[in-house]
XYZ file of N, CA, C and O in Angstrom:
284
model
N 17.178 4.407 4.563
C 17.109 5.778 4.083
C 15.869 5.968 3.231
O 15.528 5.123 2.436
N 15.252 7.092 3.390
C 14.095 7.395 2.553
C 14.538 8.321 1.421
O 15.654 8.820 1.412
N 13.658 8.506 0.477
C 13.964 9.358 -0.663
C 12.877 10.402 -0.829
O 11.725 10.174 -0.477
N 13.277 11.530 -1.376
C 12.352 12.632 -1.649
C 12.403 12.944 -3.132
O 13.440 12.843 -3.762
N 11.271 13.360 -3.654
C 11.231 13.799 -5.042
C 11.154 15.321 -5.038
O 10.501 15.919 -4.187
N 11.892 15.921 -5.947
C 11.946 17.374 -6.020
C 11.934 17.789 -7.485
O 12.453 17.083 -8.335
N 11.356 18.922 -7.762
C 11.305 19.466 -9.122
C 12.160 20.723 -9.174
O 12.007 21.617 -8.347
N 13.070 20.776 -10.135
C 13.845 21.991 -10.375
C 12.981 22.886 -11.258
O 12.868 22.668 -12.467
N 12.342 23.865 -10.650
C 11.380 24.721 -11.358
C 12.030 25.520 -12.482
O 11.369 25.857 -13.468
N 13.302 25.811 -12.372
C 13.986 26.580 -13.412
C 14.214 25.719 -14.647
O 14.038 26.164 -15.776
N 14.569 24.450 -14.436
C 14.837 23.549 -15.559
C 13.564 23.005 -16.195
O 13.558 22.642 -17.371
N 12.476 22.947 -15.438
C 11.234 22.342 -15.923
C 10.609 23.169 -17.051
O 10.486 24.386 -16.946
N 10.203 22.466 -18.103
C 9.538 23.112 -19.244
C 8.088 22.667 -19.379
O 7.432 22.977 -20.359
N 7.580 21.916 -18.407
C 6.170 21.544 -18.381
C 5.767 20.444 -19.354
O 4.654 20.459 -19.863
N 6.641 19.488 -19.600
C 6.299 18.380 -20.496
C 5.239 17.463 -19.892
O 4.463 16.858 -20.618
N 5.234 17.312 -18.571
C 4.188 16.549 -17.886
C 4.397 15.053 -17.779
O 3.540 14.350 -17.258
N 5.503 14.550 -18.258
C 5.737 13.108 -18.199
C 5.848 12.603 -16.766
O 5.427 11.483 -16.460
N 6.385 13.410 -15.888
C 6.545 12.993 -14.490
C 5.180 12.728 -13.848
O 4.998 11.731 -13.147
N 4.222 13.586 -14.122
C 2.883 13.405 -13.555
C 2.169 12.210 -14.168
O 1.377 11.547 -13.508
N 2.453 11.934 -15.424
C 1.866 10.758 -16.063
C 2.403 9.474 -15.443
O 1.667 8.520 -15.255
N 3.690 9.464 -15.141
C 4.322 8.258 -14.605
C 4.158 8.114 -13.098
O 4.252 7.007 -12.577
N 3.932 9.209 -12.402
C 3.856 9.175 -10.944
C 2.702 10.039 -10.433
O 2.889 10.982 -9.672
N 1.472 9.732 -10.846
C 0.335 10.563 -10.445
C 0.030 10.484 -8.949
O -0.660 11.351 -8.417
N 0.561 9.490 -8.283
C 0.350 9.367 -6.837
C 1.035 10.498 -6.065
O 0.611 10.850 -4.969
N 2.104 11.060 -6.639
C 2.873 12.096 -5.937
C 2.946 13.425 -6.679
O 3.269 14.449 -6.080
N 2.701 13.408 -7.979
C 2.879 14.626 -8.773
C 1.594 14.907 -9.562
O 1.041 14.019 -10.193
N 1.149 16.156 -9.497
C 0.026 16.577 -10.337
C 0.480 17.812 -11.109
O 1.519 18.397 -10.817
N -0.287 18.183 -12.112
C 0.059 19.343 -12.927
C -0.823 20.526 -12.567
O -2.019 20.364 -12.307
N -0.232 21.720 -12.576
C -1.025 22.920 -12.321
C -1.763 23.315 -13.607
O -1.714 22.600 -14.610
N -2.443 24.428 -13.597
C -3.237 24.865 -14.743
C -2.407 25.133 -15.993
O -2.935 25.143 -17.104
N -1.122 25.358 -15.843
C -0.236 25.650 -16.967
C 0.581 24.432 -17.391
O 1.430 24.529 -18.256
N 0.351 23.287 -16.733
C 1.040 22.056 -17.102
C 2.348 21.814 -16.378
O 3.103 20.917 -16.749
N 2.616 22.582 -15.337
C 3.846 22.398 -14.572
C 3.574 21.528 -13.348
O 2.504 21.601 -12.739
N 4.550 20.696 -12.971
C 4.327 19.742 -11.886
C 4.307 20.379 -10.507
O 5.032 21.331 -10.227
N 3.451 19.822 -9.674
C 3.384 20.161 -8.261
C 3.549 18.860 -7.500
O 2.796 17.908 -7.723
N 4.536 18.811 -6.634
C 4.763 17.614 -5.825
C 3.820 17.685 -4.634
O 3.896 18.603 -3.822
N 2.923 16.713 -4.553
C 1.924 16.706 -3.489
C 2.525 16.232 -2.168
O 2.149 16.707 -1.115
N 3.422 15.272 -2.244
C 4.094 14.761 -1.055
C 5.503 14.409 -1.494
O 5.695 13.554 -2.350
N 6.491 15.078 -0.942
C 7.844 14.897 -1.454
C 8.488 13.586 -1.033
O 9.320 13.052 -1.749
N 8.122 13.035 0.116
C 8.704 11.771 0.537
C 8.085 10.633 -0.266
O 6.875 10.513 -0.375
N 8.949 9.814 -0.850
C 8.494 8.743 -1.730
C 8.328 7.456 -0.919
O 9.299 6.953 -0.355
N 7.120 6.914 -0.862
C 6.935 5.625 -0.199
C 7.753 4.551 -0.908
O 7.927 4.590 -2.131
N 8.237 3.614 -0.142
C 9.115 2.571 -0.680
C 8.502 1.869 -1.894
O 9.183 1.582 -2.870
N 7.201 1.608 -1.856
C 6.565 0.882 -2.958
C 6.486 1.706 -4.243
O 6.297 1.157 -5.328
N 6.659 3.022 -4.155
C 6.621 3.875 -5.336
C 8.005 4.259 -5.859
O 8.118 4.965 -6.870
N 9.065 3.798 -5.205
C 10.420 4.165 -5.626
C 10.737 3.773 -7.064
O 11.328 4.573 -7.797
N 10.337 2.580 -7.535
C 10.611 2.272 -8.951
C 9.926 3.243 -9.912
O 10.524 3.658 -10.908
N 8.697 3.629 -9.620
C 8.001 4.602 -10.468
C 8.654 5.972 -10.383
O 8.722 6.700 -11.376
N 9.130 6.344 -9.206
C 9.810 7.629 -9.044
C 11.098 7.658 -9.863
O 11.388 8.654 -10.537
N 11.854 6.573 -9.832
C 13.081 6.506 -10.638
C 12.761 6.598 -12.130
O 13.485 7.221 -12.899
N 11.666 5.986 -12.532
C 11.242 6.032 -13.927
C 10.852 7.458 -14.329
O 11.176 7.914 -15.429
N 10.161 8.162 -13.448
C 9.786 9.550 -13.723
C 11.016 10.434 -13.841
O 11.081 11.314 -14.709
N 12.009 10.204 -12.997
C 13.263 10.961 -13.058
C 13.952 10.713 -14.400
O 14.382 11.643 -15.079
N 14.029 9.455 -14.800
C 14.712 9.097 -16.048
C 13.977 9.617 -17.282
O 14.607 9.914 -18.297
N 12.666 9.753 -17.193
C 11.870 10.170 -18.351
C 11.857 11.674 -18.580
O 11.472 12.130 -19.662
N 12.270 12.457 -17.604
C 12.206 13.911 -17.740
C 13.207 14.396 -18.797
O 14.413 14.233 -18.628
N 12.714 15.006 -19.884
C 13.619 15.435 -20.951
C 14.530 16.599 -20.566
O 15.552 16.814 -21.213
N 14.191 17.343 -19.526
C 15.033 18.467 -19.123
C 15.783 18.192 -17.817
O 16.413 19.092 -17.266
N 15.691 16.971 -17.310
C 16.368 16.558 -16.073
C 15.941 17.408 -14.870
O 16.733 17.692 -13.973
N 14.674 17.811 -14.869
C 14.171 18.681 -13.808
C 13.611 17.910 -12.609
O 13.365 18.505 -11.575
N 13.408 16.614 -12.760
C 12.878 15.802 -11.663
C 14.052 15.136 -10.969
O 14.869 14.473 -11.608
N 14.137 15.330 -9.667
C 15.260 14.809 -8.897
C 14.765 13.896 -7.784
O 13.727 14.147 -7.176
N 15.525 12.862 -7.518
C 15.254 11.955 -6.429
C 16.448 12.032 -5.493
O 17.571 11.741 -5.888
N 16.214 12.480 -4.277
C 17.294 12.694 -3.314
C 17.104 11.816 -2.100
O 15.978 11.638 -1.625
N 18.188 11.313 -1.586
C 18.127 10.551 -0.344
C 18.094 11.508 0.827
O 18.768 12.525 0.840
N 17.286 11.148 1.795
C 17.259 11.912 3.041
C 17.920 11.044 4.096
O 18.063 9.851 3.916
N 18.313 11.598 5.169
C 18.969 10.836 6.219
C 18.020 10.017 7.051
O 18.422 9.224 7.872
N 16.722 10.199 6.808
C 15.726 9.531 7.630
C 15.299 8.218 7.002
O 15.472 7.984 5.842
N 14.681 7.399 7.800
C 14.152 6.140 7.315
C 14.215 5.091 8.388
O 14.784 5.290 9.454
N 13.687 3.939 8.080
C 13.645 2.894 9.083
C 14.671 1.822 8.823
O 14.627 0.760 9.400
N 15.638 2.066 7.965
C 16.588 1.007 7.713
C 17.877 1.505 7.400
O 18.872 1.608 7.237
């Protein structure tokens, strides 16, 4: 199963910790809010993605399993 990263735009307050911890997939817009560049998380980045989810003070970063994957 693969995983996707998603941002709850309503809950997000623009702290930016997710982009600091996972710059490979998340960047900040001009106002400091995250933009997910590629929602599917490569297997090698899953630990960093979990860390970004755990670090979000407003619980706006979500990691969801998708039904797809190679295993």
